[in-house]
């Protein structure tokens, strides 16, 4: 059941979006255990009838309605020529942006949302994209909380996707994730991030552990942006951060462009470029 539908035009002076008119809407889908859930959908109007690519974007703790998350979804939709859907996994009760994410109240809030229920929501999004829009090639992406959960879903093989891109993922079992990862993985970090799971030490640890996973040969790329803190890629605070945010999102765009391509499924991927040349 569609709730809101509208069209957006990017400013003509913004080359990143190729002056792409977007169709965006809020809709209702069958989520975990068949429970109705809301989602935000964005797609390039010119691709609505022909694209077979979709990306499920898991938001940070501030939820599906956050303007920063929706702006990132719009950008991915325009540049990747894909249907991008952001589910309301918090059922209208995200963490308040004005409240610091720490302390007992925050931990109780986090405990309310299980990975099993999230998996059901992700499967519901995938089913909607497939049945309504004929999506066959599926990517999974996530910011912060959503990034950590995306890693867990893939490592447990609870989502049927073709590639994953995460930004500063939080609170995950690094060893288990690296050992069980089996999809092409892009992981973006901030070089000064102090959030558990997203620190420079975590980034180096994930890269080192992935190198020991024979299934991930040439199929992972871990990139850390020096001087950048948590959430820089989708919530830049100044012009310098905005430039690195643009570069970080371009990495995700290139990643999905490469791996959400039917001609490459099952083929031996090429080694990624070095961080210095990316």
Coordinates of C-alpha atoms in Angstrom, one line a residue:
X1 CA 0.0 0.0 0.0
X2 CA 1.6 3.2 -1.1
X3 CA 1.3 6.1 1.3
X4 CA 3.2 9.0 -0.4
X5 CA 4.5 9.3 -4.0
X6 CA 6.4 12.2 -5.4
X7 CA 9.0 13.1 -7.9
X8 CA 12.2 15.0 -7.3
X9 CA 14.6 16.9 -9.6
X10 CA 18.2 17.3 -8.6
X11 CA 19.7 20.8 -9.0
X12 CA 21.1 21.3 -12.5
X13 CA 24.5 22.4 -11.2
X14 CA 25.0 19.1 -9.3
X15 CA 26.9 16.7 -11.6
X16 CA 27.0 13.9 -9.1
X17 CA 23.4 13.1 -9.8
X18 CA 23.5 13.7 -13.6
X19 CA 20.5 15.9 -13.2
X20 CA 18.5 12.8 -12.5
X21 CA 14.8 13.1 -11.8
X22 CA 13.8 10.7 -9.0
X23 CA 10.6 8.9 -8.1
X24 CA 10.3 8.6 -4.3
X25 CA 7.6 7.2 -2.2
X26 CA 6.7 5.9 1.3
X27 CA 5.1 2.5 1.2
X28 CA 3.9 -0.3 3.4
X29 CA 5.3 -3.8 3.0
X30 CA 5.0 -7.2 4.8
X31 CA 7.9 -7.2 7.3
X32 CA 9.0 -9.7 9.9
X33 CA 6.3 -12.3 10.7
X34 CA 4.1 -10.6 8.2
X35 CA 3.7 -7.4 10.3
X36 CA 3.1 -4.3 8.2
X37 CA 6.1 -2.0 8.1
X38 CA 6.9 1.3 6.4
X39 CA 9.7 2.0 4.0
X40 CA 11.1 4.7 1.8
X41 CA 11.7 3.9 -1.9
X42 CA 13.8 5.9 -4.3
X43 CA 14.5 5.2 -8.0
X44 CA 15.6 7.0 -11.1
X45 CA 12.5 7.6 -13.1
X46 CA 14.2 6.5 -16.3
X47 CA 15.1 3.2 -14.8
X48 CA 11.7 2.2 -13.2
X49 CA 10.7 0.0 -16.1
X50 CA 14.0 -1.5 -16.9
X51 CA 16.3 -1.8 -13.9
X52 CA 16.7 -5.3 -12.3
X53 CA 18.9 -3.9 -9.5
X54 CA 17.9 -3.2 -5.9
X55 CA 19.7 -2.0 -2.7
X56 CA 18.3 -2.4 0.8
X57 CA 19.7 0.4 2.9
X58 CA 19.7 -0.2 6.7
X59 CA 19.7 3.2 8.5
X60 CA 21.6 4.3 11.5
X61 CA 19.9 4.5 14.9
X62 CA 18.0 7.7 13.8
X63 CA 15.9 5.7 11.5
X64 CA 14.4 5.5 8.0
X65 CA 13.0 9.1 8.0
X66 CA 16.3 10.8 8.7
X67 CA 16.9 13.3 5.9
X68 CA 20.6 12.3 5.8
X69 CA 19.8 8.7 5.2
X70 CA 17.2 9.5 2.6
X71 CA 19.6 11.8 0.8
X72 CA 22.1 8.9 0.6
X73 CA 19.4 6.6 -0.6
X74 CA 18.5 9.1 -3.3
X75 CA 22.1 9.4 -4.4
X76 CA 22.5 5.6 -4.6
X77 CA 19.3 5.3 -6.6
X78 CA 20.4 7.9 -9.1
X79 CA 24.0 6.8 -9.6
X80 CA 23.5 3.0 -9.3
X81 CA 20.3 3.0 -11.4
X82 CA 18.7 0.8 -8.8
X83 CA 15.6 0.7 -6.6
X84 CA 16.8 1.7 -3.1
X85 CA 14.6 0.9 -0.2
X86 CA 15.0 2.0 3.4
X87 CA 12.8 0.0 5.8
X88 CA 11.5 1.4 9.1
X89 CA 13.1 -1.4 11.2
X90 CA 12.5 0.6 14.4
X91 CA 8.7 0.8 13.8
X92 CA 8.5 4.5 14.2
X93 CA 10.6 4.6 17.4
X94 CA 14.2 5.4 16.4
X95 CA 16.7 6.8 18.9
X96 CA 16.1 10.6 19.3
X97 CA 18.8 12.6 17.5
X98 CA 19.0 15.1 20.4
X99 CA 19.8 12.4 22.9
X100 CA 23.4 11.0 23.2
X101 CA 23.5 7.3 22.3
X102 CA 24.9 6.0 25.6
X103 CA 23.8 4.8 29.0
X104 CA 21.3 2.2 30.3
X105 CA 18.4 3.7 28.4
X106 CA 20.2 3.4 25.1
X107 CA 21.2 -0.2 25.8
X108 CA 17.6 -1.1 26.6
X109 CA 16.5 0.6 23.4
X110 CA 19.0 -1.4 21.3
X111 CA 17.9 -4.6 22.9
X112 CA 14.4 -4.2 21.6
X113 CA 15.4 -4.9 18.0
X114 CA 16.5 -8.5 17.3
X115 CA 18.5 -9.6 14.4
X116 CA 15.9 -12.2 13.6
X117 CA 13.2 -9.6 13.2
X118 CA 15.5 -7.5 11.1
X119 CA 16.1 -10.5 8.9
X120 CA 12.4 -10.8 8.4
X121 CA 12.1 -7.1 7.4
X122 CA 15.0 -7.4 4.9
X123 CA 13.4 -10.5 3.3
X124 CA 10.2 -8.6 3.1
X125 CA 11.9 -5.7 1.3
X126 CA 13.6 -8.2 -1.1
X127 CA 10.3 -9.9 -1.8
X128 CA 8.6 -6.5 -2.6
X129 CA 11.4 -5.5 -4.9
X130 CA 11.3 -8.8 -6.7
X131 CA 7.5 -9.1 -7.1
X132 CA 6.6 -5.5 -7.8
X133 CA 9.8 -4.3 -9.6
X134 CA 11.3 -7.5 -10.9
X135 CA 14.6 -6.9 -9.0
X136 CA 17.0 -9.9 -9.5
X137 CA 20.3 -8.4 -8.3
X138 CA 20.3 -7.3 -4.7
X139 CA 22.7 -5.2 -2.7
X140 CA 22.7 -4.6 1.0
X141 CA 24.1 -1.5 2.6
X142 CA 24.1 0.0 6.1
X143 CA 25.3 3.0 8.1
X144 CA 26.5 2.6 11.7
X145 CA 24.0 0.4 13.5
X146 CA 22.7 -0.7 10.1
X147 CA 26.2 -1.5 8.9
X148 CA 26.9 -3.8 11.8
X149 CA 23.6 -5.6 11.3
X150 CA 24.2 -5.9 7.6
X151 CA 27.5 -7.7 8.3
X152 CA 25.7 -10.1 10.7
X153 CA 22.9 -10.9 8.3
X154 CA 25.3 -11.8 5.5
X155 CA 27.7 -13.8 7.8
X156 CA 24.7 -15.9 9.0
X157 CA 23.5 -16.3 5.5
X158 CA 20.1 -14.8 6.5
X159 CA 19.8 -12.6 3.4
X160 CA 20.0 -13.6 -0.3
X161 CA 22.1 -10.8 -1.8
X162 CA 24.9 -10.3 -4.2
X163 CA 27.1 -7.6 -2.6
X164 CA 27.3 -5.6 0.6
X165 CA 28.7 -2.1 1.4
X166 CA 28.9 -0.9 5.0
X167 CA 29.9 2.4 6.6
X168 CA 31.5 2.5 10.0
X169 CA 29.7 -0.7 11.2
X170 CA 29.2 -1.0 15.0
X171 CA 29.1 -3.8 17.5
X172 CA 29.8 -7.0 15.7
X173 CA 31.9 -10.1 16.3
X174 CA 34.8 -9.4 14.0
X175 CA 36.2 -12.9 13.9
X176 CA 32.9 -14.5 13.2
X177 CA 32.0 -11.9 10.5
X178 CA 35.3 -12.3 8.7
X179 CA 35.3 -16.1 8.9
X180 CA 31.7 -16.4 7.5
X181 CA 31.6 -13.5 5.0
X182 CA 31.0 -14.8 1.5
X183 CA 29.8 -11.8 -0.5
X184 CA 31.8 -9.0 -2.1
X185 CA 32.3 -6.6 0.8
X186 CA 33.1 -2.9 0.9
X187 CA 33.8 -1.4 4.4
X188 CA 34.3 2.3 4.9
X189 CA 35.7 3.7 8.1
X190 CA 36.7 7.1 9.6
X191 CA 40.3 7.3 10.7
X192 CA 39.4 9.0 14.0
X193 CA 36.2 7.1 14.8
X194 CA 36.0 6.0 18.4
X195 CA 32.7 4.0 18.2
X196 CA 33.0 0.3 19.2
X197 CA 33.2 -1.7 16.0
X198 CA 34.1 1.2 13.8
X199 CA 37.5 2.3 15.1
X200 CA 40.7 2.2 13.1
X201 CA 41.7 -0.9 15.0
X202 CA 38.5 -2.5 14.0
X203 CA 39.1 -1.6 10.4
X204 CA 42.6 -3.1 10.4
X205 CA 41.3 -6.2 12.2
X206 CA 38.5 -6.8 9.7
X207 CA 40.9 -6.4 6.7
X208 CA 43.4 -8.8 8.3
X209 CA 40.8 -11.4 9.1
X210 CA 39.2 -11.2 5.7
X211 CA 42.5 -11.9 4.1
X212 CA 42.4 -15.3 5.8
X213 CA 39.0 -16.2 4.4
X214 CA 39.6 -18.1 1.1
X215 CA 36.0 -17.3 -0.1
X216 CA 36.8 -13.6 0.0
X217 CA 39.8 -13.7 -2.4
X218 CA 39.8 -10.3 -4.2
X219 CA 36.2 -9.7 -3.1
X220 CA 36.7 -7.2 -0.2
X221 CA 38.0 -3.7 0.1
X222 CA 38.4 -1.9 3.5
X223 CA 39.0 1.9 3.2
X224 CA 39.7 4.2 6.1
X225 CA 39.5 8.0 5.6
X226 CA 42.2 9.8 7.7
X227 CA 40.9 12.5 10.1
X228 CA 37.3 11.5 9.7
X229 CA 34.9 10.6 12.6
X230 CA 31.8 8.6 12.9
X231 CA 29.0 9.1 10.3
X232 CA 31.1 11.4 8.1
X233 CA 29.9 9.8 4.9
X234 CA 26.2 10.5 5.3
X235 CA 26.3 13.3 7.9
X236 CA 29.3 15.5 6.9
X237 CA 29.8 18.5 9.2
X238 CA 31.8 20.8 7.0
X239 CA 33.1 21.2 3.4
X240 CA 36.2 19.1 4.0
X241 CA 34.1 16.2 5.4
X242 CA 31.7 16.7 2.5
X243 CA 34.4 16.0 0.0
X244 CA 35.5 12.8 1.7
X245 CA 31.8 11.9 2.1
X246 CA 31.4 12.2 -1.7
X247 CA 34.5 10.0 -2.3
X248 CA 33.1 7.4 0.2
X249 CA 29.8 7.2 -1.5
X250 CA 31.4 7.0 -4.9
X251 CA 33.2 3.8 -3.6
X252 CA 29.8 2.3 -2.8
X253 CA 28.4 3.3 -6.1
X254 CA 31.3 1.7 -7.9
X255 CA 31.1 -1.4 -5.8
X256 CA 27.4 -2.0 -6.6
X257 CA 27.9 -1.1 -10.2
X258 CA 30.6 -3.8 -10.4
X259 CA 28.8 -6.6 -8.4
X260 CA 25.2 -5.9 -9.2
X261 CA 25.8 -6.9 -12.8
X262 CA 24.5 -10.1 -14.2
X263 CA 27.5 -10.7 -16.5
X264 CA 29.8 -10.8 -13.4
X265 CA 27.8 -13.2 -11.3
X266 CA 29.9 -16.3 -10.8
X267 CA 32.9 -14.8 -12.6
X268 CA 36.3 -14.4 -11.0
X269 CA 36.5 -10.8 -9.8
X270 CA 39.5 -8.5 -10.3
X271 CA 41.6 -7.3 -7.4
X272 CA 40.5 -4.0 -6.0
X273 CA 42.5 -0.9 -6.4
X274 CA 44.7 0.1 -3.5
X275 CA 43.5 2.6 -1.0
X276 CA 46.0 5.2 -2.3
X277 CA 44.5 5.0 -5.8
X278 CA 40.8 4.8 -4.8

